[in-house]
Amino acid sequence: MAILVDENTKLVVQGITGRDGSFHTLQIMEYGTAVVAGVTPGKGGQTFQGPGGLGVPIFNSMDEAVAETGANTSVVYVPPAFAASAVEEAADAGISLVVAITEGIPVQDMARAHAFARDRGARVLGPNCPGVISPGKAKVGIISGDIVTPGPVGVISRSGTLTYEAVMLLTKAGVGQTTCVGIGGDPLIGTNFVDVLEAFAADGDTEAIVMIGEIGGTDEQEAAEWVSANLDIPVVGFIAGQTAPPGRRMGHAGAIISGSSGTAEDKMKAFEENGIAVAERPADIVGLIQAVLSAKFA
Amino acid sequence: MNIHEYQAKEILRANGIPVPPGEVATTPDEAVSIAERYGGTVVVKAQVHSGGRGKAGGVKLATTAAEVREHAEAILGMTISDLTVEKILITPAEDIETEAYVGILIDRKSQAATFMVSAEGGIDIEQVAHTDPDAIRKLTVDPRYGLMNHQAYWLANSLYDDPALVKQAAKIIRQLHAAFTSSGASMIEINPLITTTSGEVKAIDAKMTIDDSELFRHPELVEYRDLSAEPAPETKAREADLSYVKLEGNVGCCVNGAGLAMATMDLVKYYGGEPANFLDIGGSSNPEKVVTALEIITSDPNVKVILFNIFGGITRCDDVARGIVEATKRIDITPPIVIRLIGTNEKEGLDILEEAGFTAFSSMDEVVERAVQMVKTG
């Protein structure tokens, strides 16, 4: 099995005609994921040319796209000024999973979009995230299909390229993944560590989890407590930003140590106290995962 | 983006909040002439992006022109938290009866704007939140309804007993919410909110952070950016759409992606080195961005080796390789460069590097270990 996206994913791409949107739509289609529609206001009626002559109908709005195609998932490549509105439009059209890739969306816009999506019963992944991939089943976002392989490990991360690093190391070592989820580097994200952990717990096929956090906020600490209280699946953790100075934003809008809150040290301590094995380096993730997997089958 | 007290006060005033007058001076002469215009006792306040200005000696009362001059001379040019004071605010002193705290910020947990107020003013709110959480009243504003009138009163009621003061404070709280929303702020703090001996409620100090992602909507606020408060390389990075933070070490780092960039710095430390900087060249990087990144890294005289850690996703390895080769032609780069380059268009990237005489590593550990070793062996 897998979480969030799989063979039943019917995807609509919001912003399909833009530079990033069109590039990544091709990659998503090449991975075999069903892209059933695209939305770009003003370009309704046109067709997006996918690989192998496969055409994707473009609609002016999400309600038309969903009504015509039965799409259940959307991915947002819309520029920051309009991205929160695109998330709201997707939730209003009945989409159950909205994956928001866009970086730099005004935080107050997202506060409203998150509240609205909750009201509509839609899950938002991101924003400012690389998306999600269930190896061999479906890819929604920008995580490369080349570095993943099917297997028993679930991966959750706040970062993009650091996820690639960890996943590539796992794949090279022959350790495959059920699903790899990038939850995003923004201060306000729709799906947090605990939400994804819950999904992995219910998955049935996920036998170990890699959780990659970074400085800023206290999501990792709450996730660690949740793991200790609720989860039977072993978890291996890594935290980026041990050398980050306080008060400075480290690239991601959410990666900032405010006062004494959100340090890497606090997070690693919370992991250790709650039975999560902490990898000192990204490369150590592989050994720790192999150890928990073999202990499980010993 | 942090803005100065005097700028935050302009925004509060524009939203109707009672703020005493004030003017900015950059020389002692200007300070004296402003103070003479106000008459009476004034406060001379350093304008820097830092807390603890009072403790650092950057806030002084002055009753005579001579005192104004003396304080202005002392404060202008003073260093507070590594920042040089270039501006001072001159504002009439108030008759303070009580001091309270009123703040609003985006709260990650409730995912919405959240007020924190306390009848104890002049405090460090984070510290009080730890030591005496009951002294703070907290309210999350539902983004669907905005701040409701009774909620503003609920907050104000925790500050004062006198209904006349409560009424003024509730109005200020509503105006503060309006200022927060309309300026795209991520934090505004009035500390302290005072009552005067004549029964007026006023904001006499303010701190404000604007959400960088909102600036496209507020060209007037972009003008508030104080370039003197930002090191030149960081300005250059920001204008090129790169994220750069200078650190104290000597291993210059150039990485794609914020998480990987932090992990790279941590790994430099793991192998016994010290990172010179955080630098994220971002997603769809073109060769020109890489050239700018190298200009910024080499402008730091501490840098002894330059470490590239690129895991191509949206970033294409050939773009980065072209940027490195181009930079070595255009600028004088003394420190050696070590490169790790894998991912999208890896082969094309490696070919470009090889032709220019570079070799690349494929593992992050190997390249970081090598970089640290090169610093140690000189």
CSV table of N, CA and C in Angstrom, one decimal, chain A residues 19-20 23-24 80-81 101 103-112 114-116 118-119 142 144 147 158-162 164-166 168 172 185-191 214-218 222 238-245 248-256 258-261 264 280-284, chain B residues 2 106-113 126 130 142-145 177 179-186 211-214 216-217 231 234 243-247 255-267 269-271 274-275 277-278 280 282-284 309 311-316 340 342 344 362-365:
chain,number,residue,atom,x,y,z
A,19,ARG,N,5.7,27.8,-16.7
A,19,ARG,CA,7.0,27.2,-16.9
A,19,ARG,C,7.2,26.0,-16.1
A,20,ASP,N,7.1,26.1,-14.7
A,20,ASP,CA,7.3,25.0,-13.8
A,20,ASP,C,6.1,24.0,-14.0
A,23,PHE,N,6.6,21.8,-17.2
A,23,PHE,CA,7.8,20.9,-17.1
A,23,PHE,C,7.5,19.7,-16.2
A,24,HIS,N,6.9,20.1,-15.0
A,24,HIS,CA,6.7,19.0,-14.1
A,24,HIS,C,5.5,18.1,-14.4
A,80,PRO,N,3.0,32.9,-6.4
A,80,PRO,CA,2.7,33.2,-5.0
A,80,PRO,C,1.5,34.1,-4.8
A,81,ALA,N,1.3,35.1,-5.7
A,81,ALA,CA,0.2,36.1,-5.5
A,81,ALA,C,-1.1,35.4,-5.6
A,101,ILE,N,2.9,23.4,-4.2
A,101,ILE,CA,4.4,23.4,-4.4
A,101,ILE,C,4.9,24.8,-4.2
A,103,GLU,N,6.4,28.4,-3.6
A,103,GLU,CA,7.2,29.0,-2.4
A,103,GLU,C,6.9,30.5,-2.4
A,104,GLY,N,6.8,31.1,-1.2
A,104,GLY,CA,6.7,32.5,-1.1
A,104,GLY,C,5.2,33.0,-1.1
A,105,ILE,N,4.3,32.2,-0.7
A,105,ILE,CA,2.9,32.6,-0.6
A,105,ILE,C,2.8,33.4,0.7
A,106,PRO,N,2.1,34.6,0.6
A,106,PRO,CA,1.9,35.4,1.9
A,106,PRO,C,1.3,34.6,3.0
A,107,VAL,N,1.9,34.7,4.2
A,107,VAL,CA,1.4,33.8,5.3
A,107,VAL,C,0.0,34.1,5.7
A,108,GLN,N,-0.4,35.4,5.6
A,108,GLN,CA,-1.8,35.6,6.0
A,108,GLN,C,-2.8,35.0,5.0
A,109,ASP,N,-2.4,35.0,3.7
A,109,ASP,CA,-3.2,34.3,2.7
A,109,ASP,C,-3.4,32.9,3.0
A,110,MET,N,-2.3,32.2,3.5
A,110,MET,CA,-2.4,30.8,3.8
A,110,MET,C,-3.2,30.5,5.0
A,111,ALA,N,-3.2,31.5,6.0
A,111,ALA,CA,-4.0,31.3,7.2
A,111,ALA,C,-5.4,31.1,6.8
A,112,ARG,N,-5.9,31.9,5.9
A,112,ARG,CA,-7.3,31.8,5.4
A,112,ARG,C,-7.5,30.5,4.6
A,114,HIS,N,-5.9,27.7,4.7
A,114,HIS,CA,-5.9,26.5,5.6
A,114,HIS,C,-7.2,26.4,6.3
A,115,ALA,N,-7.7,27.5,6.8
A,115,ALA,CA,-9.0,27.4,7.5
A,115,ALA,C,-10.1,27.0,6.6
A,116,PHE,N,-10.1,27.5,5.4
A,116,PHE,CA,-11.1,27.2,4.4
A,116,PHE,C,-11.1,25.7,4.0
A,118,ARG,N,-9.9,23.2,5.7
A,118,ARG,CA,-10.4,22.4,6.8
A,118,ARG,C,-11.9,22.4,6.8
A,119,ASP,N,-12.5,23.5,6.6
A,119,ASP,CA,-14.0,23.6,6.5
A,119,ASP,C,-14.6,22.7,5.4
A,142,ILE,N,7.4,17.3,-7.3
A,142,ILE,CA,8.6,17.4,-8.1
A,142,ILE,C,9.7,16.4,-7.6
A,144,SER,N,12.0,13.5,-7.8
A,144,SER,CA,12.4,12.7,-9.0
A,144,SER,C,12.0,11.2,-8.8
A,147,ILE,N,15.1,8.4,-8.1
A,147,ILE,CA,15.8,8.1,-6.9
A,147,ILE,C,15.0,7.2,-5.9
A,158,ARG,N,10.6,18.1,6.0
A,158,ARG,CA,10.2,19.5,5.8
A,158,ARG,C,11.0,20.0,4.6
A,159,SER,N,12.0,19.3,4.1
A,159,SER,CA,12.9,19.9,3.1
A,159,SER,C,12.8,19.2,1.8
A,160,GLY,N,13.2,19.8,0.7
A,160,GLY,CA,13.2,19.2,-0.6
A,160,GLY,C,14.4,18.4,-0.9
A,161,THR,N,15.5,19.1,-1.2
A,161,THR,CA,16.8,18.3,-1.6
A,161,THR,C,17.3,17.4,-0.5
A,162,LEU,N,17.1,17.8,0.7
A,162,LEU,CA,17.6,16.9,1.8
A,162,LEU,C,16.8,15.6,1.8
A,164,TYR,N,15.7,14.2,-1.0
A,164,TYR,CA,16.3,13.5,-2.2
A,164,TYR,C,17.6,12.7,-1.7
A,165,GLU,N,18.4,13.5,-0.9
A,165,GLU,CA,19.6,12.9,-0.4
A,165,GLU,C,19.3,11.6,0.4
A,166,ALA,N,18.4,11.7,1.4
A,166,ALA,CA,18.0,10.6,2.2
A,166,ALA,C,17.4,9.4,1.4
A,168,MET,N,17.7,8.8,-1.8
A,168,MET,CA,18.7,8.2,-2.7
A,168,MET,C,19.6,7.2,-2.0
A,172,LYS,N,19.9,3.4,-2.9
A,172,LYS,CA,21.2,2.8,-3.2
A,172,LYS,C,21.5,1.6,-2.3
A,185,GLY,N,8.4,23.8,3.9
A,185,GLY,CA,9.3,24.6,4.7
A,185,GLY,C,8.6,25.9,5.2
A,186,ASP,N,7.4,26.1,5.0
A,186,ASP,CA,6.7,27.3,5.4
A,186,ASP,C,6.3,27.2,6.9
A,187,PRO,N,6.0,28.4,7.5
A,187,PRO,CA,5.6,28.4,8.9
A,187,PRO,C,4.2,27.8,9.1
A,188,LEU,N,3.3,28.0,8.1
A,188,LEU,CA,1.9,27.5,8.2
A,188,LEU,C,1.8,26.4,7.1
A,189,ILE,N,1.8,25.1,7.5
A,189,ILE,CA,1.6,24.0,6.5
A,189,ILE,C,0.4,23.3,6.9
A,190,GLY,N,-0.2,22.7,5.8
A,190,GLY,CA,-1.5,22.1,6.0
A,190,GLY,C,-1.5,20.7,6.6
A,191,THR,N,-0.3,20.0,6.4
A,191,THR,CA,-0.2,18.6,6.9
A,191,THR,C,1.1,18.6,7.6
A,214,GLU,N,13.9,20.1,10.7
A,214,GLU,CA,14.9,21.2,10.7
A,214,GLU,C,14.5,22.2,11.8
A,215,ILE,N,15.4,23.2,12.0
A,215,ILE,CA,15.1,24.2,13.0
A,215,ILE,C,13.8,25.0,12.7
A,216,GLY,N,13.2,25.6,13.8
A,216,GLY,CA,12.0,26.4,13.6
A,216,GLY,C,10.8,25.7,14.1
A,217,GLY,N,10.0,26.3,14.9
A,217,GLY,CA,8.7,25.7,15.4
A,217,GLY,C,9.0,24.5,16.3
A,218,THR,N,7.9,23.8,16.7
A,218,THR,CA,8.0,22.7,17.6
A,218,THR,C,7.3,21.5,17.1
A,222,GLU,N,6.4,17.7,19.0
A,222,GLU,CA,5.0,17.2,19.2
A,222,GLU,C,4.9,15.8,18.5
A,238,PHE,N,16.3,12.7,11.7
A,238,PHE,CA,17.4,13.6,11.4
A,238,PHE,C,16.9,15.0,11.5
A,239,ILE,N,17.8,15.9,12.1
A,239,ILE,CA,17.4,17.3,12.2
A,239,ILE,C,18.5,18.2,11.5
A,240,ALA,N,18.1,19.0,10.6
A,240,ALA,CA,19.1,19.9,9.9
A,240,ALA,C,19.1,21.3,10.6
A,241,GLY,N,20.3,21.8,10.7
A,241,GLY,CA,20.4,23.2,11.3
A,241,GLY,C,21.1,23.3,12.6
A,242,GLN,N,21.9,22.2,13.0
A,242,GLN,CA,22.6,22.3,14.3
A,242,GLN,C,23.6,23.5,14.3
A,243,THR,N,24.1,23.9,13.2
A,243,THR,CA,25.0,25.0,13.2
A,243,THR,C,24.4,26.4,12.8
A,244,ALA,N,23.0,26.4,12.8
A,244,ALA,CA,22.3,27.6,12.4
A,244,ALA,C,22.3,28.6,13.5
A,245,PRO,N,22.6,29.9,13.3
A,245,PRO,CA,22.5,30.9,14.3
A,245,PRO,C,21.1,31.3,14.7
A,248,ARG,N,18.0,34.0,12.7
A,248,ARG,CA,18.2,34.2,11.3
A,248,ARG,C,17.4,33.2,10.5
A,249,ARG,N,16.7,33.6,9.4
A,249,ARG,CA,16.0,32.8,8.6
A,249,ARG,C,16.9,32.0,7.7
A,250,MET,N,16.9,30.6,7.7
A,250,MET,CA,17.8,29.8,6.9
A,250,MET,C,17.0,29.4,5.7
A,251,GLY,N,16.9,30.3,4.7
A,251,GLY,CA,16.2,29.9,3.4
A,251,GLY,C,14.7,29.7,3.6
A,252,HIS,N,14.3,28.6,4.1
A,252,HIS,CA,12.9,28.4,4.3
A,252,HIS,C,12.3,29.4,5.2
A,253,ALA,N,11.1,29.9,4.9
A,253,ALA,CA,10.4,30.9,5.7
A,253,ALA,C,10.2,30.5,7.1
A,254,GLY,N,10.0,29.1,7.3
A,254,GLY,CA,9.8,28.6,8.6
A,254,GLY,C,11.0,28.2,9.4
A,255,ALA,N,12.2,28.2,8.7
A,255,ALA,CA,13.4,27.7,9.4
A,255,ALA,C,14.1,28.9,10.1
A,256,ILE,N,13.6,29.2,11.3
A,256,ILE,CA,14.2,30.2,12.1
A,256,ILE,C,14.1,29.9,13.6
A,258,SER,N,13.4,31.1,17.0
A,258,SER,CA,12.9,32.3,17.6
A,258,SER,C,13.2,32.3,19.1
A,259,GLY,N,14.0,33.2,19.6
A,259,GLY,CA,14.4,33.2,21.0
A,259,GLY,C,15.1,31.8,21.3
A,260,SER,N,14.5,31.1,22.2
A,260,SER,CA,15.2,29.8,22.5
A,260,SER,C,14.4,28.6,21.9
A,261,SER,N,13.3,28.9,21.1
A,261,SER,CA,12.5,27.9,20.7
A,261,SER,C,12.8,27.4,19.3
A,264,ALA,N,17.8,22.9,16.9
A,264,ALA,CA,18.1,21.5,16.5
A,264,ALA,C,18.3,20.6,17.7
A,280,GLU,N,23.2,11.1,13.1
A,280,GLU,CA,24.1,12.3,13.2
A,280,GLU,C,24.3,13.0,11.8
A,281,ARG,N,24.4,12.1,10.8
A,281,ARG,CA,24.6,12.6,9.4
A,281,ARG,C,23.5,12.0,8.6
A,282,PRO,N,23.2,12.6,7.4
A,282,PRO,CA,22.2,12.0,6.5
A,282,PRO,C,22.6,10.5,6.2
A,283,ALA,N,23.9,10.3,6.0
A,283,ALA,CA,24.4,9.0,5.7
A,283,ALA,C,24.1,7.9,6.7
A,284,ASP,N,23.9,8.4,8.0
A,284,ASP,CA,23.7,7.4,9.1
A,284,ASP,C,22.2,6.9,9.1
B,2,ASN,N,12.4,43.2,9.1
B,2,ASN,CA,12.2,44.1,10.3
B,2,ASN,C,12.2,45.5,9.9
B,106,ILE,N,1.8,35.8,13.8
B,106,ILE,CA,1.2,34.6,13.2
B,106,ILE,C,1.7,33.4,14.0
B,107,ASP,N,0.8,32.7,14.6
B,107,ASP,CA,1.1,31.5,15.5
B,107,ASP,C,1.1,30.3,14.6
B,108,ARG,N,2.2,29.5,14.7
B,108,ARG,CA,2.3,28.3,13.8
B,108,ARG,C,1.3,27.3,14.2
B,109,LYS,N,1.1,27.1,15.5
B,109,LYS,CA,0.3,26.0,16.0
B,109,LYS,C,-1.2,26.2,15.6
B,110,SER,N,-1.8,27.4,15.9
B,110,SER,CA,-3.2,27.7,15.6
B,110,SER,C,-3.3,28.1,14.1
B,111,GLN,N,-2.2,28.3,13.4
B,111,GLN,CA,-2.2,28.7,12.0
B,111,GLN,C,-3.0,30.0,11.7
B,112,ALA,N,-2.9,30.9,12.7
B,112,ALA,CA,-3.6,32.2,12.5
B,112,ALA,C,-3.0,33.3,13.3
B,113,ALA,N,-3.4,34.5,13.0
B,113,ALA,CA,-3.0,35.7,13.8
B,113,ALA,C,-3.4,35.5,15.2
B,126,GLU,N,8.4,36.3,25.6
B,126,GLU,CA,8.7,34.9,25.5
B,126,GLU,C,9.1,34.3,26.9
B,130,HIS,N,7.0,31.5,29.5
B,130,HIS,CA,7.6,30.4,30.2
B,130,HIS,C,7.4,30.4,31.7
B,142,ASP,N,-9.9,34.0,14.3
B,142,ASP,CA,-10.3,33.2,13.3
B,142,ASP,C,-10.3,33.9,12.0
B,143,PRO,N,-9.5,33.4,11.0
B,143,PRO,CA,-9.4,34.2,9.7
B,143,PRO,C,-10.7,34.3,9.0
B,144,ARG,N,-11.7,33.5,9.3
B,144,ARG,CA,-12.9,33.6,8.6
B,144,ARG,C,-13.8,34.7,9.1
B,145,TYR,N,-13.6,35.1,10.4
B,145,TYR,CA,-14.5,36.2,10.9
B,145,TYR,C,-13.7,37.5,11.3
B,177,HIS,N,-5.1,45.2,14.9
B,177,HIS,CA,-5.4,44.1,14.0
B,177,HIS,C,-5.5,44.6,12.6
B,179,ALA,N,-4.0,47.2,11.3
B,179,ALA,CA,-2.7,47.5,10.9
B,179,ALA,C,-1.9,46.2,10.5
B,180,PHE,N,-2.1,45.2,11.2
B,180,PHE,CA,-1.5,43.9,11.0
B,180,PHE,C,-1.9,43.3,9.7
B,181,THR,N,-3.2,43.3,9.4
B,181,THR,CA,-3.8,42.7,8.2
B,181,THR,C,-3.4,43.6,7.0
B,182,SER,N,-3.6,44.9,7.1
B,182,SER,CA,-3.4,45.7,5.9
B,182,SER,C,-1.9,45.9,5.5
B,183,SER,N,-1.0,45.7,6.5
B,183,SER,CA,0.4,45.9,6.1
B,183,SER,C,1.1,44.5,5.8
B,184,GLY,N,0.4,43.4,6.0
B,184,GLY,CA,1.0,42.1,5.7
B,184,GLY,C,2.1,41.8,6.7
B,185,ALA,N,1.8,42.1,8.0
B,185,ALA,CA,2.8,41.9,9.0
B,185,ALA,C,2.8,40.4,9.4
B,186,SER,N,4.0,40.0,10.0
B,186,SER,CA,4.0,38.7,10.6
B,186,SER,C,4.1,38.9,12.2
B,211,ASP,N,6.0,40.4,6.6
B,211,ASP,CA,6.2,39.1,5.9
B,211,ASP,C,6.8,39.4,4.5
B,212,ASP,N,8.0,38.9,4.3
B,212,ASP,CA,8.7,39.1,3.0
B,212,ASP,C,7.9,38.8,1.8
B,213,SER,N,7.0,37.8,2.0
B,213,SER,CA,6.2,37.3,0.8
B,213,SER,C,5.1,38.3,0.6
B,214,GLU,N,4.9,39.3,1.4
B,214,GLU,CA,3.8,40.3,1.2
B,214,GLU,C,4.3,41.5,0.5
B,216,PHE,N,5.5,42.3,-2.3
B,216,PHE,CA,5.0,42.7,-3.7
B,216,PHE,C,3.8,43.5,-3.7
B,217,ARG,N,3.0,43.3,-2.6
B,217,ARG,CA,1.7,44.1,-2.5
B,217,ARG,C,1.9,45.5,-1.9
B,231,PRO,N,24.2,43.4,6.0
B,231,PRO,CA,25.5,43.4,5.4
B,231,PRO,C,25.4,43.4,3.9
B,234,GLU,N,24.6,40.2,1.9
B,234,GLU,CA,23.2,39.7,2.1
B,234,GLU,C,22.3,40.5,1.2
B,243,SER,N,19.5,32.9,-0.9
B,243,SER,CA,19.5,33.1,0.5
B,243,SER,C,20.9,32.9,1.1
B,244,TYR,N,21.4,33.9,1.8
B,244,TYR,CA,22.8,33.9,2.3
B,244,TYR,C,22.8,34.4,3.7
B,245,VAL,N,23.4,33.7,4.6
B,245,VAL,CA,23.7,34.1,5.9
B,245,VAL,C,25.1,33.9,6.2
B,246,LYS,N,25.8,35.0,6.6
B,246,LYS,CA,27.3,34.8,6.9
B,246,LYS,C,27.4,34.2,8.3
B,247,LEU,N,28.4,33.3,8.4
B,247,LEU,CA,28.8,32.8,9.7
B,247,LEU,C,30.3,33.0,9.9
B,255,VAL,N,25.0,25.6,-1.9
B,255,VAL,CA,24.1,24.4,-1.9
B,255,VAL,C,22.8,24.7,-2.6
B,256,ASN,N,22.1,23.7,-3.1
B,256,ASN,CA,20.8,24.0,-3.6
B,256,ASN,C,19.8,23.4,-2.6
B,257,GLY,N,18.9,24.2,-2.1
B,257,GLY,CA,17.9,23.8,-1.2
B,257,GLY,C,18.3,24.1,0.3
B,258,ALA,N,17.3,24.6,1.0
B,258,ALA,CA,17.6,25.1,2.4
B,258,ALA,C,18.0,24.0,3.3
B,259,GLY,N,17.2,22.9,3.3
B,259,GLY,CA,17.5,21.8,4.2
B,259,GLY,C,18.8,21.2,3.9
B,260,LEU,N,19.2,20.9,2.7
B,260,LEU,CA,20.5,20.4,2.3
B,260,LEU,C,21.6,21.3,2.7
B,261,ALA,N,21.3,22.6,2.5
B,261,ALA,CA,22.3,23.6,2.9
B,261,ALA,C,22.6,23.6,4.4
B,262,MET,N,21.6,23.5,5.2
B,262,MET,CA,21.8,23.4,6.6
B,262,MET,C,22.6,22.1,7.0
B,263,ALA,N,22.1,21.0,6.3
B,263,ALA,CA,22.8,19.7,6.6
B,263,ALA,C,24.2,19.7,6.2
B,264,THR,N,24.6,20.4,5.1
B,264,THR,CA,25.9,20.5,4.7
B,264,THR,C,26.8,21.3,5.7
B,265,MET,N,26.2,22.4,6.2
B,265,MET,CA,26.9,23.1,7.3
B,265,MET,C,27.2,22.2,8.5
B,266,ASP,N,26.2,21.5,8.9
B,266,ASP,CA,26.3,20.6,10.0
B,266,ASP,C,27.4,19.5,9.8
B,267,LEU,N,27.5,19.1,8.5
B,267,LEU,CA,28.4,18.0,8.2
B,267,LEU,C,29.9,18.6,8.2
B,269,LYS,N,30.9,20.8,10.2
B,269,LYS,CA,31.2,20.8,11.7
B,269,LYS,C,31.5,19.4,12.1
B,270,TYR,N,30.7,18.4,11.7
B,270,TYR,CA,30.9,17.0,12.0
B,270,TYR,C,32.3,16.6,11.7
B,271,TYR,N,32.9,17.0,10.6
B,271,TYR,CA,34.2,16.6,10.2
B,271,TYR,C,35.3,17.5,10.7
B,274,GLU,N,34.5,24.5,10.2
B,274,GLU,CA,33.5,25.5,10.5
B,274,GLU,C,33.0,26.1,9.3
B,275,PRO,N,31.6,26.1,9.1
B,275,PRO,CA,31.1,26.7,7.9
B,275,PRO,C,31.2,28.2,7.9
B,277,ASN,N,29.3,30.1,5.9
B,277,ASN,CA,28.1,30.7,5.5
B,277,ASN,C,27.0,29.6,5.2
B,278,PHE,N,25.8,30.1,5.2
B,278,PHE,CA,24.6,29.4,4.7
B,278,PHE,C,24.4,30.0,3.3
B,280,ASP,N,21.8,29.2,-0.1
B,280,ASP,CA,20.9,28.3,-0.9
B,280,ASP,C,20.8,29.0,-2.3
B,282,GLY,N,18.8,28.0,-4.5
B,282,GLY,CA,17.4,28.0,-4.8
B,282,GLY,C,17.1,26.9,-5.9
B,283,GLY,N,15.9,26.9,-6.4
B,283,GLY,CA,15.5,25.8,-7.3
B,283,GLY,C,16.0,26.0,-8.7
B,284,SER,N,15.2,26.7,-9.5
B,284,SER,CA,15.5,26.8,-10.9
B,284,SER,C,16.7,27.8,-11.1
B,309,ASN,N,27.7,21.7,-2.9
B,309,ASN,CA,26.9,20.4,-2.7
B,309,ASN,C,25.6,20.6,-3.5
B,311,PHE,N,22.5,18.7,-5.4
B,311,PHE,CA,21.6,17.5,-5.7
B,311,PHE,C,20.5,18.0,-6.6
B,312,GLY,N,20.8,17.9,-7.9
B,312,GLY,CA,19.9,18.4,-8.9
B,312,GLY,C,18.5,17.8,-8.8
B,313,GLY,N,17.5,18.7,-8.7
B,313,GLY,CA,16.1,18.3,-8.8
B,313,GLY,C,15.5,19.2,-9.9
B,314,ILE,N,15.0,20.3,-9.5
B,314,ILE,CA,14.6,21.4,-10.4
B,314,ILE,C,15.9,22.0,-10.9
B,315,THR,N,16.9,22.1,-10.0
B,315,THR,CA,18.2,22.7,-10.3
B,315,THR,C,18.8,21.7,-11.3
B,316,ARG,N,19.4,22.2,-12.4
B,316,ARG,CA,20.1,21.3,-13.3
B,316,ARG,C,21.6,21.4,-13.2
B,340,ARG,N,30.5,18.6,-5.4
B,340,ARG,CA,29.7,17.4,-5.4
B,340,ARG,C,28.5,17.7,-6.3
B,342,ILE,N,25.3,15.8,-8.3
B,342,ILE,CA,24.5,14.7,-8.8
B,342,ILE,C,23.1,15.1,-9.1
B,344,THR,N,19.7,15.8,-11.7
B,344,THR,CA,19.2,16.2,-13.0
B,344,THR,C,20.4,16.7,-13.9
B,362,SER,N,30.7,12.3,-5.9
B,362,SER,CA,29.3,12.0,-5.9
B,362,SER,C,28.7,11.9,-4.6
B,363,SER,N,29.5,11.7,-3.5
B,363,SER,CA,28.9,11.6,-2.2
B,363,SER,C,29.1,12.9,-1.4
B,364,MET,N,28.1,13.2,-0.6
B,364,MET,CA,28.2,14.4,0.3
B,364,MET,C,29.2,14.3,1.3
B,365,ASP,N,29.3,13.1,2.0
B,365,ASP,CA,30.4,13.0,3.0
B,365,ASP,C,31.8,13.1,2.5
